[in-house]
Tab-separated table of C-alpha atoms in Angstrom:
chain	number	residue	atom	x	y	z
A	1	MET	CA	28.183	-19.722	9.371
A	2	ILE	CA	30.468	-16.770	8.677
A	3	CYS	CA	28.845	-13.518	7.639
A	4	ILE	CA	31.044	-10.656	6.441
A	5	ASP	CA	29.706	-7.126	6.739
A	6	TYR	CA	31.876	-5.241	4.254
A	7	SER	CA	31.939	-1.559	3.344
A	8	LYS	CA	34.035	-0.161	0.505
A	9	GLU	CA	34.714	3.066	2.346
A	10	LYS	CA	37.968	3.390	4.258
A	11	GLY	CA	38.647	-0.260	3.490
A	12	SER	CA	36.803	-1.330	6.628
A	13	SER	CA	35.298	-4.738	7.140
A	14	VAL	CA	33.469	-6.190	10.109
A	15	ILE	CA	33.297	-9.970	10.508
A	16	THR	CA	30.416	-11.329	12.521
A	17	ASP	CA	30.895	-14.957	13.490
A	18	PHE	CA	27.622	-16.661	14.262
A	19	ILE	CA	27.905	-19.413	16.833
A	20	SER	CA	25.995	-21.885	14.681
A	21	VAL	CA	23.926	-22.092	11.548
A	22	LEU	CA	20.733	-22.207	13.582
A	23	PRO	CA	19.397	-18.917	14.982
A	24	THR	CA	19.644	-18.482	18.722
A	25	VAL	CA	16.688	-18.031	21.021
A	26	THR	CA	17.354	-16.032	24.151
A	27	PRO	CA	15.106	-14.882	26.990
A	28	SER	CA	14.649	-11.150	27.153
A	29	SER	CA	13.120	-8.914	29.780
A	30	ARG	CA	13.456	-5.810	27.597
A	31	ILE	CA	10.470	-6.510	25.379
A	32	SER	CA	8.007	-6.483	28.254
A	33	GLN	CA	8.992	-2.891	29.048
A	34	GLU	CA	9.129	-1.599	25.462
A	35	ALA	CA	9.503	-3.436	22.195
A	36	ALA	CA	11.543	-0.558	20.846
A	37	ILE	CA	14.406	-0.611	23.324
A	38	PRO	CA	17.058	0.100	20.765
A	39	HIS	CA	19.089	-2.213	18.680
A	40	SER	CA	21.304	0.751	17.890
A	41	ARG	CA	24.246	2.004	19.850
A	42	PRO	CA	24.855	5.002	22.101
A	43	CYS	CA	27.494	7.367	20.779
A	44	SER	CA	30.100	5.819	23.033
A	45	SER	CA	29.416	2.244	21.944
A	46	ARG	CA	29.204	0.217	18.766
A	47	THR	CA	27.612	-2.891	20.222
A	48	PRO	CA	24.160	-3.616	18.776
A	49	GLY	CA	21.372	-3.625	21.296
A	50	SER	CA	23.515	-2.071	24.025
A	51	GLY	CA	20.991	0.582	24.982
A	52	PRO	CA	18.940	3.612	23.963
A	53	ILE	CA	20.481	6.298	21.833
A	54	ALA	CA	22.072	9.121	23.797
A	55	MET	CA	20.633	12.534	23.042
A	56	SER	CA	24.130	13.951	22.547
A	57	CYS	CA	24.321	11.937	19.311
A	58	PHE	CA	21.767	14.295	17.728
A	59	GLU	CA	23.619	17.499	18.610
A	60	LYS	CA	26.061	17.296	15.694
A	61	GLU	CA	24.954	16.764	12.100
A	62	GLY	CA	26.212	13.527	10.616
A	63	GLY	CA	26.446	11.876	14.023
A	64	TRP	CA	23.781	9.302	13.248
A	65	SER	CA	22.384	7.119	10.473
A	66	LEU	CA	19.091	5.379	9.774
A	67	SER	CA	18.752	1.689	8.948
A	68	PHE	CA	15.601	0.110	7.512
A	69	ALA	CA	15.036	-3.613	7.929
A	70	GLY	CA	13.693	-5.823	5.176
A	71	ALA	CA	9.919	-5.895	5.325
A	72	GLY	CA	8.492	-7.077	2.006
A	73	PHE	CA	5.077	-5.562	1.417
A	74	LEU	CA	5.166	-4.148	4.959
A	75	SER	CA	7.760	-1.622	3.785
A	76	LEU	CA	4.863	0.817	3.817
A	77	TYR	CA	5.525	0.892	7.577
A	78	HIS	CA	8.837	2.611	6.774
A	79	VAL	CA	6.998	5.210	4.677
A	80	GLY	CA	4.899	6.140	7.713
A	81	VAL	CA	8.037	6.418	9.843
A	82	ILE	CA	9.774	8.649	7.302
A	83	HIS	CA	6.774	10.929	6.927
A	84	CYS	CA	6.519	11.347	10.705
A	85	LEU	CA	10.211	12.229	10.977
A	86	ARG	CA	9.959	14.585	8.007
A	87	GLN	CA	6.918	16.302	9.499
A	88	ARG	CA	7.828	16.463	13.197
A	89	ALA	CA	11.622	16.085	13.379
A	90	PRO	CA	13.057	16.938	9.934
A	91	ARG	CA	16.528	17.423	11.399
A	92	LEU	CA	16.808	13.662	11.934
A	93	LEU	CA	16.558	13.142	8.172
A	94	ARG	CA	18.524	16.206	7.067
A	95	GLY	CA	21.384	15.554	9.476
A	96	ALA	CA	21.702	11.795	8.960
A	97	SER	CA	25.052	10.783	7.517
A	98	ARG	CA	23.731	7.719	5.692
A	99	PHE	CA	20.597	5.661	5.074
A	100	TYR	CA	21.031	1.893	5.182
A	101	GLY	CA	18.578	-0.731	4.042
A	102	SER	CA	18.205	-4.389	3.171
A	103	SER	CA	15.639	-5.851	0.781
A	104	SER	CA	12.587	-3.569	0.610
A	105	GLY	CA	14.162	-1.371	3.289
A	106	ALA	CA	16.787	-0.394	0.714
A	107	LEU	CA	14.009	0.788	-1.608
A	108	ILE	CA	12.779	3.073	1.160
A	109	ALA	CA	16.311	4.320	1.825
A	110	VAL	CA	16.814	5.231	-1.834
A	111	SER	CA	13.466	7.032	-1.831
A	112	ILE	CA	14.788	9.334	0.910
A	113	VAL	CA	18.035	10.005	-0.937
A	114	SER	CA	16.218	10.727	-4.204
A	115	GLY	CA	13.559	12.890	-2.525
A	116	MET	CA	10.498	10.859	-3.542
A	117	SER	CA	7.177	12.140	-2.260
A	118	VAL	CA	5.058	10.169	0.175
A	119	ASP	CA	2.326	10.029	-2.450
A	120	LEU	CA	4.621	8.260	-4.935
A	121	CYS	CA	5.925	5.793	-2.336
A	122	CYS	CA	2.406	4.839	-1.229
A	123	SER	CA	1.157	4.472	-4.786
A	124	ARG	CA	4.096	2.247	-5.827
A	125	ILE	CA	3.787	-0.175	-2.914
A	126	LEU	CA	-0.004	-0.360	-2.808
A	127	ALA	CA	-0.122	-0.818	-6.594
A	128	MET	CA	1.785	-4.084	-6.128
A	129	VAL	CA	-0.552	-5.069	-3.287
A	130	LYS	CA	-3.576	-4.448	-5.520
A	131	GLN	CA	-1.910	-6.447	-8.278
A	132	VAL	CA	-1.520	-9.434	-5.926
A	133	GLU	CA	-5.120	-8.985	-4.771
A	134	GLN	CA	-6.362	-9.297	-8.357
A	135	LEU	CA	-4.508	-12.579	-8.943
A	136	SER	CA	-6.490	-15.725	-8.178
A	137	LEU	CA	-3.489	-17.503	-6.649
A	138	GLY	CA	-1.899	-14.380	-5.210
A	139	VAL	CA	1.895	-14.482	-5.168
A	140	PHE	CA	1.786	-18.054	-6.519
A	141	GLN	CA	0.271	-16.887	-9.803
A	142	PRO	CA	2.722	-17.288	-12.730
A	143	SER	CA	2.096	-13.681	-13.795
A	144	PHE	CA	3.346	-12.358	-10.444
A	145	MET	CA	6.796	-10.984	-11.263
A	146	PRO	CA	8.023	-8.797	-8.373
A	147	VAL	CA	11.559	-8.252	-9.684
A	148	GLU	CA	10.368	-7.036	-13.076
A	149	THR	CA	7.783	-4.764	-11.446
A	150	VAL	CA	10.305	-3.223	-9.054
A	151	ARG	CA	12.917	-2.814	-11.786
A	152	GLN	CA	10.456	-0.993	-14.039
A	153	GLY	CA	9.328	1.216	-11.157
A	154	LEU	CA	12.933	2.173	-10.410
A	155	GLN	CA	13.598	2.938	-14.068
A	156	ASP	CA	10.578	5.237	-14.148
A	157	SER	CA	11.043	7.055	-10.838
A	158	LEU	CA	14.766	7.359	-10.044
A	159	PRO	CA	16.439	10.574	-11.235
A	160	ALA	CA	19.298	10.468	-13.736
A	161	ASP	CA	21.863	11.529	-11.112
A	162	ILE	CA	20.766	9.057	-8.432
A	163	HIS	CA	24.241	7.462	-8.399
A	164	ILE	CA	25.708	10.832	-7.421
A	165	LEU	CA	23.070	11.428	-4.755
A	166	ALA	CA	23.384	7.876	-3.390
A	167	SER	CA	27.181	7.570	-3.200
A	168	GLN	CA	28.296	7.756	0.449
A	169	ARG	CA	24.683	8.497	1.454
A	170	LEU	CA	23.097	5.121	0.735
A	171	GLY	CA	24.138	1.713	2.065
A	172	ILE	CA	22.575	-1.390	0.468
A	173	SER	CA	22.941	-4.792	2.117
A	174	LEU	CA	23.676	-7.663	-0.301
A	175	THR	CA	24.210	-11.386	0.274
A	176	HIS	CA	26.799	-12.996	-1.975
A	177	TRP	CA	25.731	-16.248	-3.568
A	178	PRO	CA	26.706	-18.963	-2.807
A	179	SER	CA	29.160	-17.972	-0.035
A	180	GLY	CA	26.509	-16.158	2.051
A	181	GLU	CA	28.876	-13.270	2.839
A	182	ASN	CA	27.320	-9.875	3.487
A	183	PHE	CA	28.397	-6.786	1.557
A	184	ILE	CA	27.241	-3.220	2.179
A	185	VAL	CA	27.563	-1.201	-1.024
A	186	THR	CA	27.995	2.544	-0.578
A	187	ASP	CA	29.606	3.682	-3.852
A	188	PHE	CA	27.859	3.718	-7.221
A	189	ALA	CA	29.387	4.635	-10.573
A	190	THR	CA	26.220	4.789	-12.680
A	191	ARG	CA	22.455	4.916	-12.347
A	192	ASP	CA	22.231	1.331	-13.574
A	193	GLU	CA	24.485	0.195	-10.723
A	194	VAL	CA	22.040	1.610	-8.192
A	195	ILE	CA	19.167	-0.250	-9.851
A	196	GLU	CA	21.179	-3.485	-10.082
A	197	ALA	CA	22.090	-3.324	-6.388
A	198	LEU	CA	18.461	-2.714	-5.423
A	199	VAL	CA	17.277	-5.615	-7.581
A	200	CYS	CA	19.865	-7.889	-5.945
A	201	THR	CA	18.899	-6.933	-2.409
A	202	ILE	CA	15.191	-7.695	-2.966
A	203	PHE	CA	15.816	-11.002	-4.764
A	204	LEU	CA	14.495	-13.815	-2.567
A	205	PRO	CA	15.366	-17.225	-4.071
A	206	PHE	CA	12.365	-19.165	-5.454
A	207	TYR	CA	10.003	-16.343	-4.435
A	208	CYS	CA	11.444	-13.993	-7.067
A	209	GLY	CA	13.109	-16.547	-9.333
A	210	THR	CA	15.826	-19.181	-9.461
A	211	ILE	CA	18.837	-17.421	-11.029
A	212	PRO	CA	20.299	-14.663	-8.812
A	213	PRO	CA	20.882	-11.281	-10.478
A	214	THR	CA	24.358	-9.840	-10.914
A	215	PHE	CA	26.052	-6.756	-9.525
A	216	ARG	CA	29.539	-5.895	-10.781
A	217	GLY	CA	29.912	-9.363	-12.249
A	218	LYS	CA	28.987	-11.309	-9.100
A	219	ARG	CA	25.757	-12.967	-7.990
A	220	TYR	CA	23.875	-11.569	-5.007
A	221	ILE	CA	20.568	-12.331	-3.318
A	222	ASN	CA	18.377	-10.769	-0.632
A	223	GLY	CA	20.401	-8.704	1.835
A	224	THR	CA	18.092	-9.719	4.673
A	225	LEU	CA	19.481	-13.270	4.604
A	226	SER	CA	22.861	-12.097	5.914
A	227	ASN	CA	22.278	-8.680	7.514
A	228	ASN	CA	18.719	-7.523	8.092
A	229	ILE	CA	19.640	-4.254	9.837
A	230	PRO	CA	22.869	-3.042	8.227
A	231	PHE	CA	25.103	-0.326	9.582
A	232	SER	CA	28.759	0.632	9.244
A	233	ASP	CA	30.962	3.173	11.011
A	234	SER	CA	28.287	5.672	12.077
A	235	PRO	CA	28.505	6.612	15.777
A	236	SER	CA	24.823	5.795	16.197
A	237	THR	CA	22.138	4.249	14.017
A	238	ILE	CA	18.359	4.588	14.371
A	239	THR	CA	16.949	1.206	13.382
A	240	VAL	CA	13.453	0.763	11.942
A	241	SER	CA	11.529	-2.506	11.626
A	242	PRO	CA	7.820	-3.358	11.239
A	243	PHE	CA	8.274	-6.488	13.378
A	244	HIS	CA	8.074	-6.680	17.165
A	245	GLY	CA	11.615	-6.738	18.486
A	246	THR	CA	14.378	-4.468	19.706
A	247	ALA	CA	14.634	-1.919	16.901
A	248	ASP	CA	14.475	1.743	17.906
A	249	ILE	CA	11.265	2.273	15.942
A	250	CYS	CA	9.058	-0.807	15.817
A	251	PRO	CA	5.614	-1.896	17.055
A	252	GLN	CA	5.421	-2.295	20.813
A	253	SER	CA	4.247	-5.766	21.727
A	254	SER	CA	1.613	-6.602	24.317
A	255	SER	CA	2.595	-10.276	24.265
A	256	ALA	CA	3.767	-11.937	27.464
A	257	SER	CA	6.563	-13.674	25.566
A	258	THR	CA	10.021	-12.714	26.821
A	259	HIS	CA	12.032	-14.630	24.226
A	260	GLU	CA	13.827	-13.266	21.202
A	261	LEU	CA	14.996	-14.860	17.990
A	262	ASN	CA	18.480	-13.582	17.153
A	263	VAL	CA	19.046	-14.095	13.449
A	264	PHE	CA	20.509	-12.128	10.531
A	265	ASN	CA	21.835	-9.334	12.775
A	266	ALA	CA	18.346	-8.619	14.127
A	267	ASN	CA	16.242	-9.533	17.144
A	268	PHE	CA	12.622	-10.611	16.786
A	269	GLN	CA	10.198	-11.344	19.564
A	270	ILE	CA	8.837	-14.881	19.368
A	271	SER	CA	5.089	-14.276	19.147
A	272	THR	CA	2.099	-15.107	16.981
A	273	LYS	CA	1.861	-11.455	15.897
A	274	ASN	CA	5.331	-11.575	14.399
A	275	PHE	CA	4.469	-14.867	12.717
A	276	PHE	CA	1.467	-13.336	10.974
A	277	LEU	CA	3.431	-10.174	10.158
A	278	GLY	CA	6.033	-12.355	8.469
A	279	ILE	CA	3.341	-14.008	6.357
A	280	SER	CA	1.826	-10.617	5.485
A	281	SER	CA	5.207	-9.317	4.347
A	282	LEU	CA	5.309	-11.987	1.615
A	283	MET	CA	1.599	-12.595	1.022
A	284	PRO	CA	-0.262	-9.331	1.641
A	285	SER	CA	-3.960	-9.118	2.330
A	286	SER	CA	-6.046	-6.132	1.245
A	287	PRO	CA	-4.520	-2.694	0.514
A	288	GLU	CA	-6.463	-1.256	3.459
A	289	VAL	CA	-4.717	-3.621	5.893
A	290	VAL	CA	-1.294	-2.812	4.438
A	291	ALA	CA	-2.135	0.904	4.634
A	292	ASP	CA	-2.733	0.473	8.369
A	293	SER	CA	0.891	-0.645	8.724
A	294	CYS	CA	1.898	2.745	7.315
A	295	ARG	CA	-0.274	4.529	9.866
A	296	GLN	CA	1.202	2.382	12.641
A	297	GLY	CA	4.684	3.302	11.462
A	298	TYR	CA	3.777	6.962	11.822
A	299	LEU	CA	2.494	6.385	15.374
A	300	ASP	CA	5.529	4.327	16.404
A	301	ALA	CA	7.895	6.984	15.066
A	302	LEU	CA	5.947	9.610	16.984
A	303	ARG	CA	6.284	7.508	20.150
A	304	PHE	CA	10.032	7.278	19.524
A	305	LEU	CA	10.265	11.075	19.240
A	306	GLU	CA	8.080	11.864	22.247
A	307	ARG	CA	9.868	9.426	24.544
A	308	ARG	CA	13.127	11.171	23.704
A	309	GLY	CA	11.756	14.703	23.874
A	310	LEU	CA	12.402	15.421	20.196
A	311	THR	CA	8.976	16.936	19.484
A	312	GLU	CA	7.675	20.363	20.416
A	313	GLU	CA	4.525	19.116	22.153
A	314	PRO	CA	3.098	15.700	23.115
A	315	VAL	CA	0.433	14.354	20.782
A	316	LEU	CA	-0.104	10.708	21.719
A	317	TRP	CA	-1.642	11.519	25.109
A	318	SER	CA	-4.669	12.984	23.322
A	319	PHE	CA	-5.603	9.473	22.126
A	320	VAL	CA	-5.700	7.816	25.562
A	321	PRO	CA	-8.328	8.431	28.259
A	322	LYS	CA	-5.914	9.069	31.134
A	323	GLU	CA	-3.854	12.184	31.768
A	324	PRO	CA	-0.051	12.115	31.460
A	325	PRO	CA	1.625	11.556	34.833
A	326	ALA	CA	3.910	14.201	36.243
A	327	PRO	CA	7.546	13.075	35.912
A	328	ALA	CA	9.361	12.557	39.171
A	329	ASP	CA	13.024	11.822	39.826
A	330	GLY	CA	13.734	8.240	40.743
A	331	THR	CA	10.711	6.833	38.885
A	332	PRO	CA	10.556	4.939	35.592
A	333	VAL	CA	8.716	7.873	34.003
A	334	ALA	CA	11.926	9.727	33.246
A	335	ALA	CA	15.440	8.379	32.981
A	336	HIS	CA	18.607	10.461	32.795
A	337	ASP	CA	21.967	8.793	32.476
A	338	ARG	CA	25.045	9.733	30.431
A	339	GLY	CA	23.113	12.118	28.198
A	340	LEU	CA	20.174	9.735	27.875
A	341	SER	CA	16.671	11.100	28.422
A	342	LEU	CA	13.686	8.798	28.051
A	343	ASN	CA	10.096	9.324	29.092
A	344	TRP	CA	8.708	5.809	29.471
A	345	ALA	CA	5.245	7.127	30.318
A	346	VAL	CA	4.503	8.067	26.693
A	347	PRO	CA	1.708	5.656	25.716
A	348	ASN	CA	1.728	3.137	22.915
A	349	VAL	CA	-1.056	4.131	20.524
A	350	LEU	CA	-2.480	1.773	17.905
A	351	VAL	CA	-4.206	2.706	14.661
A	352	LYS	CA	-7.576	1.650	16.078
A	353	ASP	CA	-7.127	4.204	18.896
A	354	VAL	CA	-7.021	7.121	16.420
A	355	PRO	CA	-10.576	8.039	15.367
A	356	ASP	CA	-9.519	10.375	12.554
A	357	PHE	CA	-5.980	9.905	11.258
A	358	GLU	CA	-6.433	12.812	8.858
A	359	GLN	CA	-6.181	15.255	11.768
A	360	LEU	CA	-2.835	13.733	12.716
A	361	SER	CA	-1.324	13.733	9.214
A	362	PRO	CA	-3.560	15.020	6.397
A	363	GLU	CA	-0.941	14.487	3.670
A	364	LEU	CA	-0.232	10.866	4.601
A	365	GLU	CA	-3.909	9.983	4.963
A	366	ALA	CA	-4.734	11.552	1.597
A	367	ALA	CA	-1.895	9.621	-0.070
A	368	LEU	CA	-3.051	6.320	1.453
A	369	LYS	CA	-6.690	6.818	0.494
A	370	LYS	CA	-5.714	7.741	-3.050
A	371	ALA	CA	-3.398	4.729	-3.377
A	372	CYS	CA	-6.050	2.335	-2.015
A	373	MET	CA	-8.661	3.354	-4.599
A	374	ARG	CA	-9.592	0.635	-7.093
A	375	ALA	CA	-10.508	0.974	-10.730
A	376	PRO	CA	-14.123	2.205	-10.968
A	377	SER	CA	-14.956	0.126	-14.062
A	378	THR	CA	-17.870	-2.304	-14.012
A	379	TRP	CA	-15.690	-5.269	-14.985
A	380	ALA	CA	-13.196	-4.568	-12.189
A	381	SER	CA	-16.024	-4.303	-9.661
A	382	PHE	CA	-17.462	-7.609	-10.879
A	383	CYS	CA	-14.072	-9.347	-10.583
A	384	ARG	CA	-13.780	-8.184	-6.969
A	385	SER	CA	-17.271	-9.393	-6.090
A	386	GLY	CA	-18.086	-12.846	-4.746
A	387	PRO	CA	-19.601	-14.196	-7.992
A	388	GLY	CA	-16.693	-12.784	-9.986
A	389	ARG	CA	-14.126	-14.481	-7.768
A	390	ALA	CA	-16.068	-17.756	-7.904
A	391	LEU	CA	-16.128	-17.597	-11.700
A	392	THR	CA	-12.398	-16.868	-11.777
A	393	TYR	CA	-11.618	-19.918	-9.652
A	394	LEU	CA	-13.900	-22.123	-11.769
A	395	LEU	CA	-12.111	-21.054	-14.953
A	396	LEU	CA	-8.664	-21.369	-13.402
A	397	PRO	CA	-7.968	-24.940	-14.696
A	398	CYS	CA	-8.583	-23.646	-18.229
A	399	THR	CA	-6.823	-20.283	-18.023
A	400	LEU	CA	-3.814	-21.200	-15.872
A	401	PRO	CA	-1.962	-23.365	-18.468
A	402	PHE	CA	-2.259	-20.675	-21.154
A	403	GLU	CA	-1.198	-17.983	-18.706
A	404	TYR	CA	1.798	-20.064	-17.631
A	405	ILE	CA	2.921	-20.599	-21.241
A	406	TYR	CA	2.492	-16.900	-22.057
A	407	VAL	CA	4.387	-15.687	-18.978
A	408	GLN	CA	7.228	-18.173	-19.387
A	409	SER	CA	7.546	-17.228	-23.059
A	410	ARG	CA	7.915	-13.573	-22.116
A	411	ARG	CA	10.507	-14.451	-19.492
A	412	LEU	CA	12.429	-16.572	-21.986
A	413	VAL	CA	12.551	-13.727	-24.502
A	414	ALA	CA	13.693	-11.306	-21.795
A	415	TRP	CA	16.298	-13.839	-20.612
A	416	LEU	CA	17.907	-14.390	-24.040
A	417	PRO	CA	20.506	-11.564	-23.714
A	418	ASP	CA	21.653	-12.916	-20.327
A	419	MET	CA	21.390	-16.601	-21.224
A	420	PRO	CA	25.090	-17.237	-22.103
A	421	ALA	CA	26.362	-15.697	-18.867
A	422	ASP	CA	23.722	-17.469	-16.778
A	423	VAL	CA	24.421	-20.837	-18.417
A	424	ARG	CA	28.160	-20.457	-17.778
A	425	TRP	CA	27.438	-19.536	-14.165
A	426	MET	CA	25.240	-22.608	-13.694
A	427	GLN	CA	27.924	-24.816	-15.253
A	428	ASP	CA	30.562	-23.407	-12.904
A	429	LEU	CA	28.220	-23.856	-9.949
A	430	LEU	CA	27.494	-27.484	-10.838
A	431	ARG	CA	31.195	-28.143	-11.425
A	432	SER	CA	32.170	-26.700	-8.049
A	433	LEU	CA	29.362	-28.628	-6.379
A	434	ALA	CA	30.518	-31.867	-7.992
A	435	LEU	CA	34.115	-31.234	-6.919
A	436	GLU	CA	32.955	-30.503	-3.380
A	437	VAL	CA	30.949	-33.731	-3.237
A	438	TYR	CA	33.871	-35.664	-4.707
A	439	SER	CA	36.372	-34.233	-2.218
A	440	ARG	CA	34.094	-35.054	0.708
A	441	THR	CA	33.304	-38.605	-0.418
A	442	LYS	CA	36.716	-39.559	-1.825
A	443	ALA	CA	38.337	-40.548	1.471
A	444	PRO	CA	35.363	-42.586	2.805
A	445	LEU	CA	35.008	-44.388	-0.546
A	446	LEU	CA	38.711	-45.271	-0.702
A	447	SER	CA	38.588	-46.491	2.877
A	448	PHE	CA	35.537	-48.609	2.101
A	449	VAL	CA	37.201	-50.097	-1.002
A	450	LYS	CA	40.394	-50.910	0.901
A	451	THR	CA	38.430	-52.553	3.716
A	452	SER	CA	36.368	-54.591	1.283
A	453	SER	CA	39.428	-55.732	-0.695
A	454	SER	CA	41.288	-56.739	2.459
A	455	ARG	CA	38.335	-58.805	3.609
A	456	LEU	CA	38.177	-60.529	0.217
A	457	ASN	CA	41.902	-61.326	0.354
A	458	GLN	CA	41.564	-62.776	3.839
A	459	SER	CA	38.693	-64.964	2.757
């Protein structure tokens, strides 16, 4: 499979040729030391995963970028990372040349560019989680419409000049359909173009619908399917992912597995934790569990900063029983090479290790608690109770057909303005598919007919 990573700026294009359609599985000894050994490049290199970021990259503003991987409902992890950087190392956000993102990671990137508050980000994401929680069939309920919800949220929250703020500061990963080529969009002419690009990058076929949305007259789907951690010509990119792997900021795994799955320009550790994280990204559990991913993002970002000496004082050691070891030359505690400075002794702290997260980040904890609150009405409380859920499931055979008809009717009415263009696109797609099948089967069929006729003549 050929995947093209294309950026409009400077006319540059990077072609990544995957060896085969199937993802590759490779043994890795890096994960056992730290799951966050970087996917990004030192300033002197552009090879993904070549090593930790050199500290000299942060000396000059614009010398680095941030890239947020697709995460689905776990994008709240990115919110925790951003809040930690904003609170403890604001220069990393102010001095970044560009913010890249694919799928839900692009929504987080645009929130940075537009200056959204942490309270708004938490409320938007957890509102969708609570909506899924209220549905009897979860994401399989006909009334679950993620694209429409995200589109309306963007219309309500993005400023009028977002296209000006986002141009050359925001990079959105898109997958062209049906070629599968990857495009990174960095220039936007209007506010609607920003929204259209964001809708395209979150569109997961069959999960969000069947007809891909359009951007500048072409069809695009989820950017994760071709480039999960996008970047362009930045000297160094800080990568963020809520999955165990080799991103700069990601959960550190305690699994004994030393194998990685290399797919979509990203490395994932093969482990049961990542498997369940993948399920949670598409089918979230309770808002409280998703909120913990935000807290873990804050802790992982803090570990990233402390291991690189980018914070004023160490904080994570206060959550572990042992004292920090004294660094000594020639030991794994401190590493210095070509401008690189890493303190591997900084502990990995989990959310369960923090007794009171409010002391660590009062603003983030207040935003999460506020966003997790449910409606206090009696009917809402009854629906969340055991008897209420049992009654909902018992009535499901009666209510589901009417709900399906109502939802599909609304979608049909909303689809009417785009119907002619979509019908023409489907006709062209079917025509090209038929021609492809015909061209592939023409030669074998002619050969078969000739062989059969020759046998008949001989007989």
